[in-house]
Structures are given as structure tokens and as C-alpha cells.
Amino acid sequence: DSGVTQTPKHLITATGQRVTLRCSPRSGDLSVYWYQQSLDQGLQFLIQYYNGEERAKGNILERFSAQQFPDLHSELNLSSLELGDSALYFCASSAQSDYEQYFGPGTRLTVT
Amino acid sequence: AQSVTQPDIHITVSEGASLELRCNYSYGATPYLFWYVQSPGQGLQLLLKYFSGDTLVQGIKGFEAEFKRSQSSFNLRKPSVHWSDAAEYFCAVGAREQAGTALIFGKGTTLSVSS
């Protein structure tokens, strides 16, 4: 158990809908990262927050957004969902804005 | 651009045999390198990391990896594989992105263990 928690574990929704994925980092970690894992694209970095501020953006679609709250938990919002958004979404955290990241169990999103 | 290549998509090893999973990276500066393991339906668990210093690094579960700058490689090894090692293994490089950091992952290698 990494100490990173993610909810929900599974999510099934229809095209065009909007969902919110939630992540709580390890105790004391200030940095949160979001990654998407799909069969065709593999593991891809989406976005990083550090102590509430956005620090880095990767291959994140404009339909996706994220934020980190004062209690350091983070939410990833996915809107206007398409079939191709079906994937595993991982949250990771680290103590500072550094490279040693610990991953949560993931949220499996299925868009039908 | 930074990238990680894992040449082997799938490897099968007999239980008790040795294992080597290959990883090559492309990165302009001194790389920070990682190996993660993912069991079915699970998240990614950090096996080991290389930041600097000794090029042979030890990790959890009896794994080790060797950083070879001249070959841009960071291969993962284990002397004797156990059935519970069957999983997907990912090599990653730490990259500086804007004001933050990100991990760039390879496509992964699936390890099967035969009895």
C-alpha cells in the first residue's frame, strides 16, 4: 500500500458526460501527479500540482482539468467524454516536486 | 525529446531462472531512472531508482538494476525468479517539465513465469 488513495475504483459512464476522479496523496506529500494508462498510448503524464499550484502539463486534453485543494487532495475532471477516454487514471504523489513518485491503485473509467 | 524504450513486449522465464529486462532511454541531461512493477488490477509499485552515484542499485523483492551511461541503458535483473514476480514492468525516466517534473514511461514488458 503506497498510501495514495483514489476514488472511485471503477466508473462507467456514457459519452458526453462529465466525471470527477479524486486523489488523496500520501501524508506529507505536497505534489500530486495524474497519469493516464491506455492500451494504445501506454502510461502518459497528464498534469502536476505542487501545494495547490499547477507546475507541469503533459498530454492533457482541453476537455480535462484538475485542481489541488488546500488539504492537498486533488481532483481530475473529465468532460464531454468520448469512447477513447476509457482508460486507467492514476494519481501519484511525491514529497516535493521531485521524481520519486508513489502511485495510487487507479480509477478505471469506462465510457460507453 | 525524452523517451524510454523497452524492446521486449513479453518475456517468459522458468521459475528459479535468472531474469534481465532491458531498458534504453534518451535524455539530454543526467537521467533519473526508475523501475516500477504493476500486477494485474493494481497500481504501480516502485522497485528501485537511480539518481546518482553507484551505478548498480538495489531495490525491493531482490531486484537490482545497472545504469550504463555509454549504452543509455538501465536494465533490471533478478538472479532467481519466483512465480509471484509475474507482472508488467515499466522503466521510466524523470524529466523536467515546465516548472515541475514528470515520469516518461516505456511501453512495459510483461513477465510470465513458467513452472
XYZ file of N, CA and C in Angstrom:
681
model
N 0.846 -1.190 0.000
C 0.000 0.000 0.000
C 0.885 1.245 0.000
N 0.729 2.068 -1.060
C 1.582 3.242 -1.226
C 1.189 4.383 -0.307
N -0.034 4.381 0.192
C -0.528 5.497 0.975
C -1.291 6.513 0.153
N -1.285 6.349 -1.166
C -2.066 7.214 -2.050
C -3.427 6.545 -2.272
N -4.491 7.299 -2.076
C -5.816 6.728 -2.275
C -6.519 7.415 -3.434
N -7.314 6.631 -4.144
C -8.070 7.143 -5.271
C -9.492 6.615 -5.204
N -10.424 7.486 -5.504
C -11.824 7.077 -5.598
C -12.467 7.712 -6.811
N -13.441 7.047 -7.451
C -13.821 5.670 -7.175
C -12.841 4.684 -7.804
N -13.023 3.427 -7.554
C -12.156 2.412 -8.143
C -12.556 2.161 -9.599
N -13.857 2.138 -9.825
C -14.389 1.931 -11.174
C -15.445 2.979 -11.444
N -15.557 3.362 -12.719
C -16.539 4.349 -13.119
C -17.004 3.995 -14.528
N -18.313 3.841 -14.687
C -18.869 3.574 -16.009
C -19.833 4.706 -16.314
N -19.641 5.330 -17.468
C -20.474 6.467 -17.826
C -20.667 6.496 -19.330
N -21.528 7.383 -19.784
C -21.851 7.451 -21.205
C -21.090 8.581 -21.881
N -21.006 8.494 -23.191
C -20.356 9.562 -23.951
C -21.064 10.885 -23.708
N -20.286 11.957 -23.679
C -20.821 13.281 -23.472
C -20.940 13.690 -22.018
N -20.782 12.736 -21.118
C -20.931 13.025 -19.693
C -19.649 13.620 -19.105
N -19.760 14.012 -17.829
C -18.627 14.582 -17.088
C -18.440 13.774 -15.812
N -17.179 13.509 -15.461
C -16.884 12.776 -14.230
C -15.765 13.469 -13.474
N -15.688 13.150 -12.190
C -14.625 13.678 -11.339
C -13.938 12.534 -10.634
N -12.630 12.484 -10.762
C -11.813 11.480 -10.086
C -11.084 12.164 -8.938
N -11.000 11.465 -7.825
C -10.431 12.065 -6.632
C -9.183 11.328 -6.182
N -8.242 12.085 -5.640
C -6.973 11.516 -5.187
C -6.554 12.169 -3.880
N -6.150 11.347 -2.919
C -5.539 11.860 -1.693
C -4.091 11.399 -1.646
N -3.154 12.338 -1.556
C -1.733 11.956 -1.575
C -1.305 11.316 -0.260
N -0.091 10.787 -0.249
C 0.496 10.277 0.987
C 0.601 11.422 1.989
N 0.504 11.085 3.244
C 0.614 12.088 4.277
C 1.940 12.833 4.146
N 1.847 14.166 4.084
C 3.050 14.982 3.997
C 3.513 15.306 2.586
N 2.995 14.594 1.592
C 3.408 14.886 0.215
C 2.696 16.132 -0.300
N 3.468 17.008 -0.944
C 2.906 18.260 -1.442
C 2.563 18.204 -2.924
N 3.144 17.249 -3.623
C 2.998 17.202 -5.073
C 2.096 16.054 -5.485
N 1.208 16.347 -6.431
C 0.295 15.340 -6.966
C 0.431 15.337 -8.482
N 0.408 14.149 -9.044
C 0.528 13.961 -10.487
C -0.630 13.096 -10.965
N -1.060 13.327 -12.199
C -2.071 12.479 -12.822
C -1.491 11.858 -14.086
N -1.765 10.568 -14.261
C -1.323 9.827 -15.442
C -2.512 9.054 -16.007
N -2.468 8.856 -17.307
C -3.479 8.044 -17.983
C -2.790 6.809 -18.557
N -3.394 5.644 -18.338
C -2.853 4.416 -18.923
C -3.895 3.801 -19.842
N -3.561 3.718 -21.121
C -4.442 3.076 -22.093
C -3.645 2.079 -22.902
N -4.347 1.156 -23.555
C -3.665 0.102 -24.311
C -2.858 0.682 -25.468
N -3.394 1.682 -26.143
C -2.691 2.193 -27.322
C -1.628 3.234 -26.976
N -1.846 4.035 -25.936
C -0.897 5.116 -25.619
C 0.050 4.771 -24.475
N -0.234 3.713 -23.743
C 0.604 3.383 -22.594
C 0.365 4.352 -21.454
N 1.383 4.556 -20.622
C 1.296 5.458 -19.473
C 1.740 6.848 -19.894
N 0.828 7.820 -19.762
C 1.144 9.173 -20.186
C 0.890 10.157 -19.050
N 1.832 11.059 -18.878
C 1.725 12.113 -17.886
C 0.685 13.137 -18.326
N -0.196 13.508 -17.400
C -1.219 14.499 -17.715
C -0.885 15.856 -17.106
N -0.718 15.888 -15.770
C -0.561 17.176 -15.120
C 0.018 16.976 -13.731
N 0.713 18.028 -13.230
C 1.283 18.010 -11.892
C 0.853 19.257 -11.142
N 0.529 19.074 -9.857
C 0.280 20.177 -8.947
C 1.239 20.083 -7.776
N 1.656 21.241 -7.309
C 2.523 21.297 -6.133
C 1.930 22.324 -5.179
N 1.507 21.859 -4.035
C 0.974 22.736 -2.982
C -0.081 23.704 -3.532
N -0.935 23.161 -4.370
C -2.062 23.929 -4.871
C -1.827 24.633 -6.206
N -0.590 24.641 -6.658
C -0.302 25.343 -7.914
C 0.061 24.355 -9.022
N -0.416 24.663 -10.217
C -0.045 23.835 -11.351
C 1.434 24.035 -11.671
N 2.148 22.920 -11.840
C 3.585 23.015 -12.103
C 3.966 22.527 -13.499
N 3.264 21.550 -14.006
C 3.621 20.997 -15.311
C 2.390 20.384 -15.954
N 2.365 20.516 -17.281
C 1.263 19.955 -18.045
C 1.836 19.062 -19.123
N 1.247 17.902 -19.258
C 1.676 16.986 -20.304
C 0.628 16.909 -21.392
N 0.330 15.682 -21.798
C -0.624 15.471 -22.893
C -2.060 15.480 -22.387
N -2.462 16.554 -21.783
C -3.803 16.636 -21.225
C -4.720 17.376 -22.184
N -5.856 16.760 -22.478
C -6.813 17.361 -23.396
C -7.458 18.587 -22.762
N -7.928 19.477 -23.599
C -8.597 20.685 -23.097
C -9.891 20.348 -22.362
N -10.478 19.206 -22.685
C -11.707 18.768 -22.003
C -11.433 18.290 -20.570
N -10.157 18.128 -20.251
C -9.765 17.645 -18.918
C -9.211 18.824 -18.119
N -9.498 18.818 -16.837
C -8.912 19.831 -15.962
C -8.664 19.207 -14.592
N -7.824 19.847 -13.823
C -7.522 19.324 -12.496
C -7.317 20.477 -11.542
N -7.374 20.165 -10.266
C -7.015 21.144 -9.250
C -6.546 20.412 -8.007
N -5.800 21.152 -7.190
C -5.352 20.631 -5.903
C -5.861 21.585 -4.838
N -6.494 21.038 -3.844
C -7.169 21.823 -2.818
C -6.245 22.111 -1.633
N -6.646 23.037 -0.750
C -5.788 23.374 0.399
C -5.419 22.173 1.278
N -6.297 21.168 1.339
C -5.930 19.987 2.132
C -5.064 19.017 1.332
N -4.653 19.424 0.153
C -3.729 18.742 -0.760
C -4.342 17.604 -1.567
N -5.612 17.289 -1.351
C -6.193 16.305 -2.232
C -6.408 16.934 -3.611
N -6.533 16.093 -4.608
C -6.645 16.591 -5.971
C -7.838 15.947 -6.659
N -8.391 16.653 -7.609
C -9.469 16.119 -8.428
C -9.133 16.323 -9.903
N -9.453 15.304 -10.683
C -9.302 15.371 -12.134
C -10.692 15.342 -12.735
N -11.041 16.380 -13.464
C -12.356 16.490 -14.087
C -12.250 16.189 -15.573
N -13.081 15.271 -16.013
C -13.095 14.871 -17.421
C -14.488 15.182 -17.962
N -14.572 15.984 -19.025
C -15.885 16.365 -19.541
C -16.018 15.983 -21.012
N -17.268 16.067 -21.488
C -17.582 15.715 -22.884
C -16.891 14.403 -23.258
N -17.119 13.410 -22.424
C -16.371 12.158 -22.555
C -16.612 11.461 -23.885
N -15.531 10.885 -24.385
C -15.566 10.117 -25.623
C -15.147 8.683 -25.322
N -15.458 7.789 -26.262
C -15.101 6.383 -26.058
C -13.604 6.222 -25.812
N -12.823 7.027 -26.498
C -11.366 6.944 -26.385
C -10.811 7.397 -25.055
N -11.645 7.966 -24.203
C -11.187 8.373 -22.873
C -11.194 7.209 -21.893
N -11.748 6.088 -22.317
C -11.735 4.890 -21.468
C -10.283 4.501 -21.192
N -9.944 4.413 -19.917
C -8.550 4.157 -19.540
C -8.481 3.999 -18.032
N -7.275 3.659 -17.567
C -6.960 3.696 -16.144
C -6.328 5.044 -15.851
N -6.814 5.717 -14.832
C -6.250 7.005 -14.455
C -5.577 6.853 -13.099
N -4.280 7.150 -13.094
C -3.504 7.023 -11.865
C -3.163 8.395 -11.307
N -3.188 8.455 -10.003
C -2.657 9.583 -9.278
C -1.371 9.128 -8.601
N -0.403 10.008 -8.528
C 0.834 9.723 -7.806
C 1.154 10.936 -6.944
N 1.955 10.723 -5.917
C 2.373 11.861 -5.104
C 3.846 11.746 -4.762
N 4.440 12.877 -4.447
C 5.829 12.911 -4.005
C 5.982 14.006 -2.958
N 7.059 13.904 -2.197
C 7.247 14.822 -1.075
C 7.403 16.266 -1.555
N 8.279 16.451 -2.528
C 8.474 17.760 -3.124
C 8.135 17.619 -4.603
N 8.548 18.585 -5.387
C 8.367 18.455 -6.835
C 9.572 17.698 -7.371
N 9.599 16.400 -7.086
C 10.752 15.617 -7.498
C 10.287 14.346 -8.191
N 11.217 13.461 -8.370
C 10.941 12.378 -9.294
C 10.434 11.100 -8.640
N 10.663 10.913 -7.369
C 10.278 9.667 -6.712
C 8.795 9.725 -6.394
N 8.014 9.144 -7.256
C 6.567 9.249 -7.163
C 5.964 7.913 -6.729
N 4.951 8.008 -5.887
C 4.244 6.841 -5.384
C 2.826 6.868 -5.929
N 2.428 5.736 -6.486
C 1.178 5.672 -7.232
C 0.039 5.083 -6.426
N -1.158 5.620 -6.692
C -2.363 5.040 -6.136
C -2.819 3.848 -6.952
N -3.917 3.205 -6.538
C -4.406 1.995 -7.210
C -5.099 2.264 -8.530
N -5.419 3.526 -8.805
C -6.022 3.872 -10.078
C -7.549 3.880 -10.063
N -8.108 4.607 -11.011
C -9.550 4.589 -11.287
C -9.728 4.107 -12.716
N -10.502 3.044 -12.870
C -10.769 2.539 -14.222
C -12.029 3.193 -14.743
N -11.882 3.981 -15.803
C -13.011 4.685 -16.419
C -13.418 3.964 -17.692
N -14.679 3.639 -17.780
C -15.238 3.037 -18.986
C -16.297 3.960 -19.525
N -16.127 4.405 -20.762
C -17.099 5.272 -21.416
C -17.844 4.440 -22.456
N -19.172 4.402 -22.337
C -19.962 3.554 -23.248
C -20.826 4.391 -24.192
N 13.915 14.878 -27.648
C 12.841 14.631 -26.689
C 13.169 13.399 -25.859
N 12.690 13.431 -24.623
C 12.958 12.293 -23.746
C 12.105 11.099 -24.173
N 12.683 9.919 -24.067
C 11.926 8.707 -24.387
C 12.541 7.512 -23.691
N 11.739 6.483 -23.544
C 12.194 5.233 -22.947
C 11.742 4.094 -23.841
N 12.655 3.193 -24.123
C 12.346 2.032 -24.966
C 12.559 0.752 -24.176
N 11.531 -0.064 -24.151
C 11.645 -1.402 -23.595
C 11.460 -2.356 -24.769
N 12.539 -2.948 -25.251
C 12.488 -3.699 -26.519
C 11.634 -4.964 -26.460
N 11.505 -5.546 -25.283
C 10.781 -6.802 -25.146
C 9.375 -6.556 -24.631
N 8.379 -6.940 -25.438
C 6.990 -6.750 -25.027
C 6.604 -7.812 -24.006
N 7.070 -9.055 -24.253
C 6.683 -10.179 -23.395
C 7.885 -11.118 -23.235
N 8.135 -11.530 -22.011
C 9.213 -12.477 -21.713
C 8.669 -13.568 -20.824
N 9.066 -14.811 -21.118
C 8.704 -15.937 -20.251
C 9.982 -16.540 -19.684
N 9.972 -16.706 -18.371
C 11.136 -17.243 -17.666
C 10.681 -18.392 -16.778
N 11.513 -19.405 -16.668
C 11.192 -20.507 -15.764
C 11.428 -20.077 -14.323
N 10.598 -20.592 -13.432
C 10.771 -20.277 -12.022
C 12.150 -20.741 -11.571
N 12.869 -19.869 -10.875
C 14.214 -20.168 -10.418
C 15.304 -19.709 -11.364
N 14.934 -19.386 -12.590
C 15.913 -18.906 -13.553
C 16.174 -17.417 -13.336
N 17.255 -16.932 -13.952
C 17.579 -15.512 -13.825
C 16.776 -14.700 -14.835
N 16.702 -13.406 -14.558
C 15.880 -12.508 -15.375
C 16.665 -11.250 -15.705
N 16.530 -10.782 -16.918
C 17.021 -9.451 -17.263
C 16.011 -8.791 -18.184
N 15.512 -7.637 -17.772
C 14.599 -6.843 -18.587
C 15.353 -5.613 -19.069
N 15.228 -5.345 -20.365
C 16.024 -4.288 -20.969
C 15.284 -2.953 -20.992
N 16.060 -1.894 -20.846
C 15.519 -0.538 -20.894
C 16.581 0.373 -21.483
N 16.202 1.134 -22.504
C 17.073 2.166 -23.055
C 16.359 3.501 -22.984
N 17.092 4.531 -22.681
C 16.481 5.848 -22.524
C 17.162 6.858 -23.433
N 16.442 7.932 -23.682
C 17.001 9.080 -24.393
C 16.685 10.312 -23.563
N 17.746 10.948 -23.082
C 17.550 12.126 -22.238
C 18.803 12.962 -22.301
N 18.653 14.278 -22.431
C 19.786 15.157 -22.665
C 20.720 15.319 -21.493
N 20.176 15.297 -20.289
C 20.997 15.543 -19.096
C 21.208 14.227 -18.344
N 21.777 14.333 -17.153
C 21.923 13.142 -16.320
C 20.532 12.639 -15.947
N 20.245 11.405 -16.271
C 18.880 10.926 -16.062
C 18.614 10.443 -14.638
N 17.386 10.620 -14.227
C 16.882 9.935 -13.049
C 16.064 8.768 -13.587
N 16.354 7.561 -13.151
C 15.769 6.367 -13.752
C 15.058 5.515 -12.720
N 13.989 4.873 -13.158
C 13.146 4.110 -12.251
C 12.681 2.828 -12.922
N 12.399 1.849 -12.088
C 11.651 0.668 -12.495
C 10.434 0.545 -11.569
N 9.275 0.361 -12.224
C 8.028 0.125 -11.498
C 7.475 -1.231 -11.927
N 6.692 -1.850 -11.036
C 6.017 -3.101 -11.375
C 4.515 -2.917 -11.159
N 3.746 -3.503 -12.074
C 2.290 -3.423 -11.989
C 1.707 -4.827 -12.087
N 1.080 -5.275 -11.018
C 0.372 -6.554 -11.049
C -1.031 -6.309 -11.590
N -1.676 -7.337 -12.131
C -2.998 -7.152 -12.745
C -3.977 -6.472 -11.793
N -4.609 -5.409 -12.292
C -5.600 -4.704 -11.493
C -5.026 -3.864 -10.377
N -3.725 -3.703 -10.348
C -3.080 -2.951 -9.265
C -2.438 -1.674 -9.792
N -2.015 -0.852 -8.863
C -1.254 0.340 -9.223
C 0.196 0.006 -9.473
N 1.004 1.016 -9.658
C 2.422 0.821 -9.915
C 3.210 0.908 -8.608
N 4.064 -0.076 -8.418
C 4.902 -0.100 -7.232
C 6.346 0.185 -7.630
N 6.984 1.108 -6.914
C 8.362 1.467 -7.195
C 9.292 0.340 -6.752
N 10.062 -0.197 -7.709
C 11.018 -1.269 -7.400
C 12.369 -0.703 -6.993
N 12.859 0.260 -7.770
C 14.156 0.848 -7.471
C 14.325 2.114 -8.281
N 15.363 2.884 -7.890
C 15.610 4.168 -8.551
C 17.106 4.410 -8.641
N 17.487 5.186 -9.661
C 18.854 5.652 -9.802
C 18.825 7.166 -9.935
N 19.553 7.832 -9.022
C 19.686 9.280 -9.113
C 21.122 9.664 -9.446
N 22.067 9.068 -8.740
C 23.480 9.350 -8.970
C 24.286 8.340 -8.164
N 25.608 8.395 -8.317
C 26.473 7.546 -7.502
C 26.651 6.167 -8.079
N 26.650 5.163 -7.214
C 26.873 3.778 -7.610
C 25.923 3.381 -8.736
N 26.482 2.873 -9.808
C 25.657 2.568 -10.980
C 24.860 1.279 -10.827
N 25.166 0.487 -9.818
C 24.382 -0.717 -9.539
C 23.502 -0.417 -8.335
N 22.209 -0.441 -8.546
C 21.286 -0.092 -7.472
C 20.451 -1.304 -7.087
N 20.210 -1.393 -5.813
C 19.410 -2.495 -5.276
C 17.999 -1.997 -4.988
N 17.044 -2.878 -5.210
C 15.670 -2.499 -4.948
C 14.975 -3.506 -4.054
N 13.663 -3.432 -4.070
C 12.885 -4.355 -3.259
C 12.700 -5.669 -3.989
N 12.286 -6.690 -3.277
C 11.953 -8.005 -3.827
C 13.137 -8.666 -4.520
N 14.366 -8.306 -4.167
C 15.539 -8.946 -4.736
C 15.961 -8.456 -6.108
N 15.378 -7.370 -6.574
C 15.725 -6.811 -7.878
C 16.912 -5.860 -7.767
N 17.657 -5.771 -8.860
C 18.718 -4.794 -8.986
C 18.730 -4.273 -10.424
N 19.351 -3.121 -10.621
C 19.466 -2.563 -11.963
C 20.819 -1.889 -12.097
N 21.328 -1.883 -13.313
C 22.618 -1.274 -13.571
C 22.493 -0.158 -14.586
N 22.964 1.020 -14.225
C 22.967 2.169 -15.107
C 24.265 2.155 -15.919
N 24.114 2.180 -17.245
C 25.276 2.234 -18.129
C 25.109 3.441 -19.043
N 25.828 4.503 -18.701
C 25.685 5.751 -19.445
C 26.083 5.569 -20.906
N 27.162 4.828 -21.154
C 27.669 4.681 -22.522
C 26.671 3.971 -23.430
N 25.803 3.153 -22.826
C 24.807 2.411 -23.603
C 23.412 2.982 -23.436
N 23.297 4.061 -22.652
C 21.979 4.650 -22.353
C 21.005 3.555 -21.909
N 21.471 2.722 -21.008
C 20.632 1.604 -20.584
C 20.495 1.555 -19.072
N 19.436 0.917 -18.644
C 19.145 0.742 -17.214
C 18.379 -0.577 -17.100
N 19.096 -1.675 -17.235
C 18.469 -2.997 -17.266
C 18.193 -3.521 -15.873
N 17.071 -4.174 -15.747
C 16.616 -4.737 -14.468
C 16.973 -6.215 -14.420
N 17.469 -6.664 -13.275
C 17.888 -8.068 -13.151
C 17.383 -8.658 -11.841
N 17.235 -9.981 -11.885
C 16.937 -10.732 -10.668
C 17.573 -12.100 -10.837
N 18.313 -12.585 -9.855
C 19.037 -13.847 -10.027
C 18.148 -15.076 -10.069
N 17.017 -15.040 -9.367
C 16.160 -16.218 -9.317
C 14.712 -15.754 -9.241
N 13.966 -16.031 -10.284
C 12.599 -15.530 -10.394
C 11.623 -16.441 -9.653
N 10.659 -15.811 -9.005
C 9.602 -16.523 -8.294
C 8.299 -16.347 -9.049
N 7.376 -17.287 -8.898
C 6.113 -17.207 -9.628
C 5.389 -15.889 -9.348
N 5.571 -15.357 -8.152
C 4.880 -14.117 -7.793
C 5.465 -12.894 -8.509
N 6.575 -13.068 -9.222
C 7.147 -11.947 -9.977
C 6.419 -11.706 -11.293
N 5.528 -12.603 -11.680
C 4.774 -12.416 -12.925
C 3.963 -11.130 -12.823
N 4.215 -10.210 -13.746
C 3.598 -8.878 -13.703
C 4.078 -8.101 -14.923
N 3.681 -6.839 -14.979
C 4.177 -5.955 -16.029
C 5.192 -4.996 -15.406
N 6.288 -4.799 -16.092
C 7.386 -3.987 -15.575
C 7.597 -2.772 -16.472
N 7.693 -1.628 -15.833
C 7.852 -0.375 -16.552
C 9.142 0.315 -16.137
N 9.888 0.740 -17.138
C 11.060 1.583 -16.927
C 10.631 3.030 -17.170
N 11.178 3.965 -16.401
C 10.790 5.356 -16.559
C 11.992 6.262 -16.347
N 11.955 7.403 -17.007
C 12.963 8.440 -16.804
C 12.280 9.669 -16.242
N 12.894 10.313 -15.285
C 12.361 11.537 -14.720
C 12.743 12.705 -15.603
N 11.770 13.510 -15.967
C 12.016 14.613 -16.895
C 11.582 15.927 -16.273
N 12.352 16.956 -16.547
C 11.971 18.298 -16.102
C 10.927 18.820 -17.100
N 9.766 19.185 -16.622
C 8.690 19.695 -17.476
C 8.238 21.034 -16.928
N 8.366 22.077 -17.716
C 7.999 23.435 -17.301
C 8.592 23.719 -15.919
N 7.768 23.997 -14.933
C 8.291 24.275 -13.594
C 8.233 23.056 -12.693
N 7.916 21.909 -13.276
C 7.764 20.715 -12.462
C 8.508 19.531 -13.023
N 7.991 18.365 -12.718
C 8.627 17.129 -13.145
C 7.573 16.153 -13.628
N 8.012 15.166 -14.374
C 7.117 14.126 -14.859
C 7.926 12.863 -15.090
N 7.255 11.737 -15.069
C 7.886 10.481 -15.440
C 7.481 10.144 -16.858
N 8.487 9.779 -17.654
C 8.253 9.310 -19.015
C 8.458 7.801 -18.990
N 7.418 7.068 -19.330
C 7.446 5.618 -19.212
C 7.698 4.929 -20.551
N 8.323 3.751 -20.457
C 8.357 2.851 -21.591
C 7.016 2.150 -21.735
N 6.883 1.345 -22.775
C 5.618 0.662 -23.054
C 5.400 -0.546 -22.142
N 6.426 -0.953 -21.433
C 6.299 -2.049 -20.491
C 6.712 -3.389 -21.061
N 7.123 -4.282 -20.168
C 7.430 -5.663 -20.515
C 6.622 -6.568 -19.601
N 5.860 -7.470 -20.201
C 5.075 -8.419 -19.418
C 5.921 -9.648 -19.146
N 6.053 -9.985 -17.884
C 6.826 -11.160 -17.480
C 5.885 -12.286 -17.101
N 6.054 -13.418 -17.754
C 5.358 -14.645 -17.367
C 6.384 -15.590 -16.759
N 5.966 -16.328 -15.744
C 6.847 -17.270 -15.072
C 6.265 -18.661 -15.234
N 7.044 -19.552 -15.812
C 6.586 -20.929 -16.013
C 7.169 -21.832 -14.936
N 6.404 -22.868 -14.618
C 6.859 -23.786 -13.554
C 7.605 -24.975 -14.128
